[in-house]
CSV table of C-alpha atoms in Angstrom, one decimal:
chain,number,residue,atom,x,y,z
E,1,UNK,CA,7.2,-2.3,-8.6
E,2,UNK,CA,8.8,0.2,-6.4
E,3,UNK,CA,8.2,3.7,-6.4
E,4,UNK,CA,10.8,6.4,-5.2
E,5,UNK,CA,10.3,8.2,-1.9
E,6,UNK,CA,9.4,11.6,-2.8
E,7,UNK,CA,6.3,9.6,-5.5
E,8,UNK,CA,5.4,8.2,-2.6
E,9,UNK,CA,4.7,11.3,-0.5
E,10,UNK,CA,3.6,13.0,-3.4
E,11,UNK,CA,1.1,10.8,-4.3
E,12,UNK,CA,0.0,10.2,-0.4
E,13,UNK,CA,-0.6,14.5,-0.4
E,14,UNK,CA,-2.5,14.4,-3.3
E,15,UNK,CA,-4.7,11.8,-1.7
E,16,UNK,CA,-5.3,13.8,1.7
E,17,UNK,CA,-5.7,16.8,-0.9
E,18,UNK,CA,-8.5,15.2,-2.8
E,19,UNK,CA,-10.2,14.0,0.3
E,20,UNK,CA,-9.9,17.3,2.1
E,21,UNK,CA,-11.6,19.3,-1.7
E,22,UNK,CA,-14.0,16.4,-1.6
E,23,UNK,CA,-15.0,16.9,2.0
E,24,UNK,CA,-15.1,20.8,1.5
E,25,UNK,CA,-16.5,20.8,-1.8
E,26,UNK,CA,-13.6,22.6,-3.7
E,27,UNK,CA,-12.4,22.3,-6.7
E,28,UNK,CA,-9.0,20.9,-6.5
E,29,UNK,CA,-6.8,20.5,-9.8
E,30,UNK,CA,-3.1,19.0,-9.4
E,31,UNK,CA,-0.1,19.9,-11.7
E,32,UNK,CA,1.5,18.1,-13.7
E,33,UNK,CA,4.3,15.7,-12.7
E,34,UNK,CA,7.9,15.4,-13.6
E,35,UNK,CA,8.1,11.8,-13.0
E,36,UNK,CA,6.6,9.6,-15.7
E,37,UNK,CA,5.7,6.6,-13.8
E,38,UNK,CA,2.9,8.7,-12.1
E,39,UNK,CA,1.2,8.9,-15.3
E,40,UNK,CA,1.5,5.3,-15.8
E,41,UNK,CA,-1.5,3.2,-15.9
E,42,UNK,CA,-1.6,0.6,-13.1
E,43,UNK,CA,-4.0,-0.6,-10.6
E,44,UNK,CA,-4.5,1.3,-7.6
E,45,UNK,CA,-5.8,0.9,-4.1
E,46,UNK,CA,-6.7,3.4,-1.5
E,47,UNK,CA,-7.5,2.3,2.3
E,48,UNK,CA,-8.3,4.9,4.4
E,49,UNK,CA,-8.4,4.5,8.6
E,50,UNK,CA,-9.6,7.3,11.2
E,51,UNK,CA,-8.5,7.0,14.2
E,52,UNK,CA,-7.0,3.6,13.5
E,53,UNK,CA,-10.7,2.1,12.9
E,54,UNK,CA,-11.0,0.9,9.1
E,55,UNK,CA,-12.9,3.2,7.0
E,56,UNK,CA,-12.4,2.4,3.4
E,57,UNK,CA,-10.9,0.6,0.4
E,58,UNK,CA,-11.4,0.8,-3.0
E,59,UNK,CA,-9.2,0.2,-5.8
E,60,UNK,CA,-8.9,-0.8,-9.4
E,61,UNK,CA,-6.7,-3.9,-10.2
E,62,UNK,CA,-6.1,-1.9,-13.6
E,63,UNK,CA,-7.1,1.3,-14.9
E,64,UNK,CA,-7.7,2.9,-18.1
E,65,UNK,CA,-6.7,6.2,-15.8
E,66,UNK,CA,-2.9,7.4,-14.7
E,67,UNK,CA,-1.8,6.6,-11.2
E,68,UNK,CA,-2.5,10.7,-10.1
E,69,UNK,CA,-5.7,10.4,-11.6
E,70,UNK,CA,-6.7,7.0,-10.2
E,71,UNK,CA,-5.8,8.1,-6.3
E,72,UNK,CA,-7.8,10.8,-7.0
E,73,UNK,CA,-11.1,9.1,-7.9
E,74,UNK,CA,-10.3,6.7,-5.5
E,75,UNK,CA,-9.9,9.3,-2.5
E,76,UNK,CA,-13.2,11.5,-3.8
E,77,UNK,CA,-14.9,7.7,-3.3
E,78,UNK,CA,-13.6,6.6,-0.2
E,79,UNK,CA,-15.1,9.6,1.5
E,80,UNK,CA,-18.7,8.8,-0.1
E,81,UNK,CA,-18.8,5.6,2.3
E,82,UNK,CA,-21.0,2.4,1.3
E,83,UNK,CA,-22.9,-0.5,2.5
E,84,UNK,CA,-19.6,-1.8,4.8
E,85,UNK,CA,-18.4,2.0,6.1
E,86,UNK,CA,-19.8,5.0,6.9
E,87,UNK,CA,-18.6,8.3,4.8
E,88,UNK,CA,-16.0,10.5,6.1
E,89,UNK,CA,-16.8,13.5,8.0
E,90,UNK,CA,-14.5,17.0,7.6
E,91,UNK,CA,-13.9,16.8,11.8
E,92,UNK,CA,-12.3,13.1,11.1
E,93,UNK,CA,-9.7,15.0,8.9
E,94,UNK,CA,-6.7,15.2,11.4
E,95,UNK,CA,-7.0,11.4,12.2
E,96,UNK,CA,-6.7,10.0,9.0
E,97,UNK,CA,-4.3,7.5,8.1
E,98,UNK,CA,-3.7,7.3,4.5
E,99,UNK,CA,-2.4,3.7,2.6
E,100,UNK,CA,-1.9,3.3,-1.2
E,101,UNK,CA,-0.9,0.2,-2.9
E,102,UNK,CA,0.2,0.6,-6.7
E,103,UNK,CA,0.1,-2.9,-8.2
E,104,UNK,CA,2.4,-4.4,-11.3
E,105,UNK,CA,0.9,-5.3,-14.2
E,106,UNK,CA,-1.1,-8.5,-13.6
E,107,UNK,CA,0.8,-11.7,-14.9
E,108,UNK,CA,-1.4,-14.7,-15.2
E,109,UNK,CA,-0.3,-18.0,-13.3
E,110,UNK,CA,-0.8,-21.7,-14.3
E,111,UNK,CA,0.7,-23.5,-11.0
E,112,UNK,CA,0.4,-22.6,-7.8
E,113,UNK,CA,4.4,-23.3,-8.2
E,114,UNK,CA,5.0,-19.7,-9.6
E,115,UNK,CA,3.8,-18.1,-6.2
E,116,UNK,CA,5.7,-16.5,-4.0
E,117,UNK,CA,4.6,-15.5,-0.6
E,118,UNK,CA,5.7,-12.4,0.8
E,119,UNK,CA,6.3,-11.3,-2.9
E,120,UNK,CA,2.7,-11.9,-4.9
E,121,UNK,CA,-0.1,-10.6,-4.2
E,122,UNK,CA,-3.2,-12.7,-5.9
E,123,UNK,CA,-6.0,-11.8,-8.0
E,124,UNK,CA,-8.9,-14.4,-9.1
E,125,UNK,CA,-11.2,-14.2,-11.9
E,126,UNK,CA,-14.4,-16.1,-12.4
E,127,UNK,CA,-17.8,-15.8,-13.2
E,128,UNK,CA,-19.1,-16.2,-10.0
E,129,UNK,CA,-16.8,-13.6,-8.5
E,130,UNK,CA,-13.6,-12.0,-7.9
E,131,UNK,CA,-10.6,-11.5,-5.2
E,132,UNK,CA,-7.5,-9.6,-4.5
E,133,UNK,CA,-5.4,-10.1,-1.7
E,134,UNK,CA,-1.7,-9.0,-1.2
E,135,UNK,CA,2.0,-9.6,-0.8
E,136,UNK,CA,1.7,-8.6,3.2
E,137,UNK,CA,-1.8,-10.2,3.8
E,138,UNK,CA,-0.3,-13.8,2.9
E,139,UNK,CA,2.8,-13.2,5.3
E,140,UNK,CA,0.8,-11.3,8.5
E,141,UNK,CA,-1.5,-14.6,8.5
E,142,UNK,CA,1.2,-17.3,7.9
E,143,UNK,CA,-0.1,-18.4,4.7
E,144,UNK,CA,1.0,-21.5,2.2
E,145,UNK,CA,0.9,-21.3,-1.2
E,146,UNK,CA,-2.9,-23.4,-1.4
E,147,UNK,CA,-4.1,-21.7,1.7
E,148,UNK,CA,-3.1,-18.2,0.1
E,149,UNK,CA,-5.1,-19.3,-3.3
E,150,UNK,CA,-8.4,-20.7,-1.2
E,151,UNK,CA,-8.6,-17.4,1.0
E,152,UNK,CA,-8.3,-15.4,-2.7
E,153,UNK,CA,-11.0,-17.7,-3.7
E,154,UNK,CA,-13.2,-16.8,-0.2
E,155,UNK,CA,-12.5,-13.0,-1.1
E,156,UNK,CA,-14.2,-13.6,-4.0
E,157,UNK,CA,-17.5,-15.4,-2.5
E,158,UNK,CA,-16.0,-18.7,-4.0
E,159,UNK,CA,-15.7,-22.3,-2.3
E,160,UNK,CA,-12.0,-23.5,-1.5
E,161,UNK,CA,-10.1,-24.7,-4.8
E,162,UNK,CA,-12.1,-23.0,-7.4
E,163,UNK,CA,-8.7,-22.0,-8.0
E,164,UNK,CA,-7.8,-25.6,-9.6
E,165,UNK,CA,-11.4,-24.7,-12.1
E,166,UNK,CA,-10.7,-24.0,-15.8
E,167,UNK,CA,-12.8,-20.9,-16.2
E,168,UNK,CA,-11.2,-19.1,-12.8
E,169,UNK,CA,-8.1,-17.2,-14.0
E,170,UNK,CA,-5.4,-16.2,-10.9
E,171,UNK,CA,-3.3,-14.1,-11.4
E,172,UNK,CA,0.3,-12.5,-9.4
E,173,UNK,CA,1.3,-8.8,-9.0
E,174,UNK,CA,3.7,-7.1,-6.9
E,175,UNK,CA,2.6,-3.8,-5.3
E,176,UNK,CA,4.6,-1.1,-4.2
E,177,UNK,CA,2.9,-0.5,-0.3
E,178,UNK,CA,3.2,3.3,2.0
E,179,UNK,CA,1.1,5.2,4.0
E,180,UNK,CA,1.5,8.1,5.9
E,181,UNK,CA,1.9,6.7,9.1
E,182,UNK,CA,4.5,4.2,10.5
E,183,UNK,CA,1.7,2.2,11.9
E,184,UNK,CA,-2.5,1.6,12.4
């Protein structure tokens, strides 16, 4: 899935926008948009990073919401901070570096045949637990195809091969990747 340019920076502005309202405690409402595929539903993830130190990712693999409105739950969130990061302070503003990833619709896999690296991202499913890593992640570390579906597996706080397990479902997306910075 590939989203045009000018989506793109939209959709990063509305992030920064949501964070700054968040941070501020205003009310911010967006328009409308012209182009339909930002009221598509997809899956959406947000990773934020101030001063090139990781600060936050959250993300929906799908969502019952519209892209717009998913990147703005997502941004309001990121800011909160959790267990793993601390929240997002108004002076941090100027340093923030923005990423979104909008995912394809997920398309369940039977062999680890149908992966391609560099293309899929992967998404497991089981009881125990649940992963997601993408297209990009699989290339920067020099993944195979079985090393690719056992790190998705460790994501998810599962041992190596629970991928080859009847009740684990993996699945392949593509995700259309920008930020607003060339690099972090």
């Amino acid at each position: 899935m590939e989203l045009k340019k000018e989506n793109q920076e939209l959709l990063l502005e509305h992030a920064r926008k949501s964070i700054e309202s968040y941070l501020y405690e205003q009310d911010y409402k967006y328009e409308e948009v012209c182009d339909p595929i930002l009221n598509e539903k997809h899956g959406v993830f947000l990773t934020v990073f101030v001063d090139n130190e990781l600060r936050g990712s959250l993300g929906f693999v799908d969502s019952e919401d519209c892209i717009m409105d998913s990147v703005h739950e997502l941004a309001k969130a990121v800011c909160q901070g959790n267990d793993k990061y601390p929240k997002i302070e108004k002076f941090e503003l100027p340093y923030l570096n923005i990423q979104i990833n909008i995912l394809s619709p997920l398309k369940q896999i039977y062999t680890k045949q149908e992966i391609e690296i560099g293309k899929h991202g992967l998404y497991v499913n089981h009881s125990d637990g649940q992963g997601l890593i993408f297209p990009d992640q699989a290339v920067d570390r020099g993944f195979d195809r079985t090393i690719f579906l056992n790190e998705v597996c460790h994501k998810a706080g599962l041992p190596s091969f629970t991928w080859e397990d009847d009740d684990c479902s993996v699945y392949i997306f593509d995700t259309s990747f920008f930020s607003d910075k060339k690099s972090h």
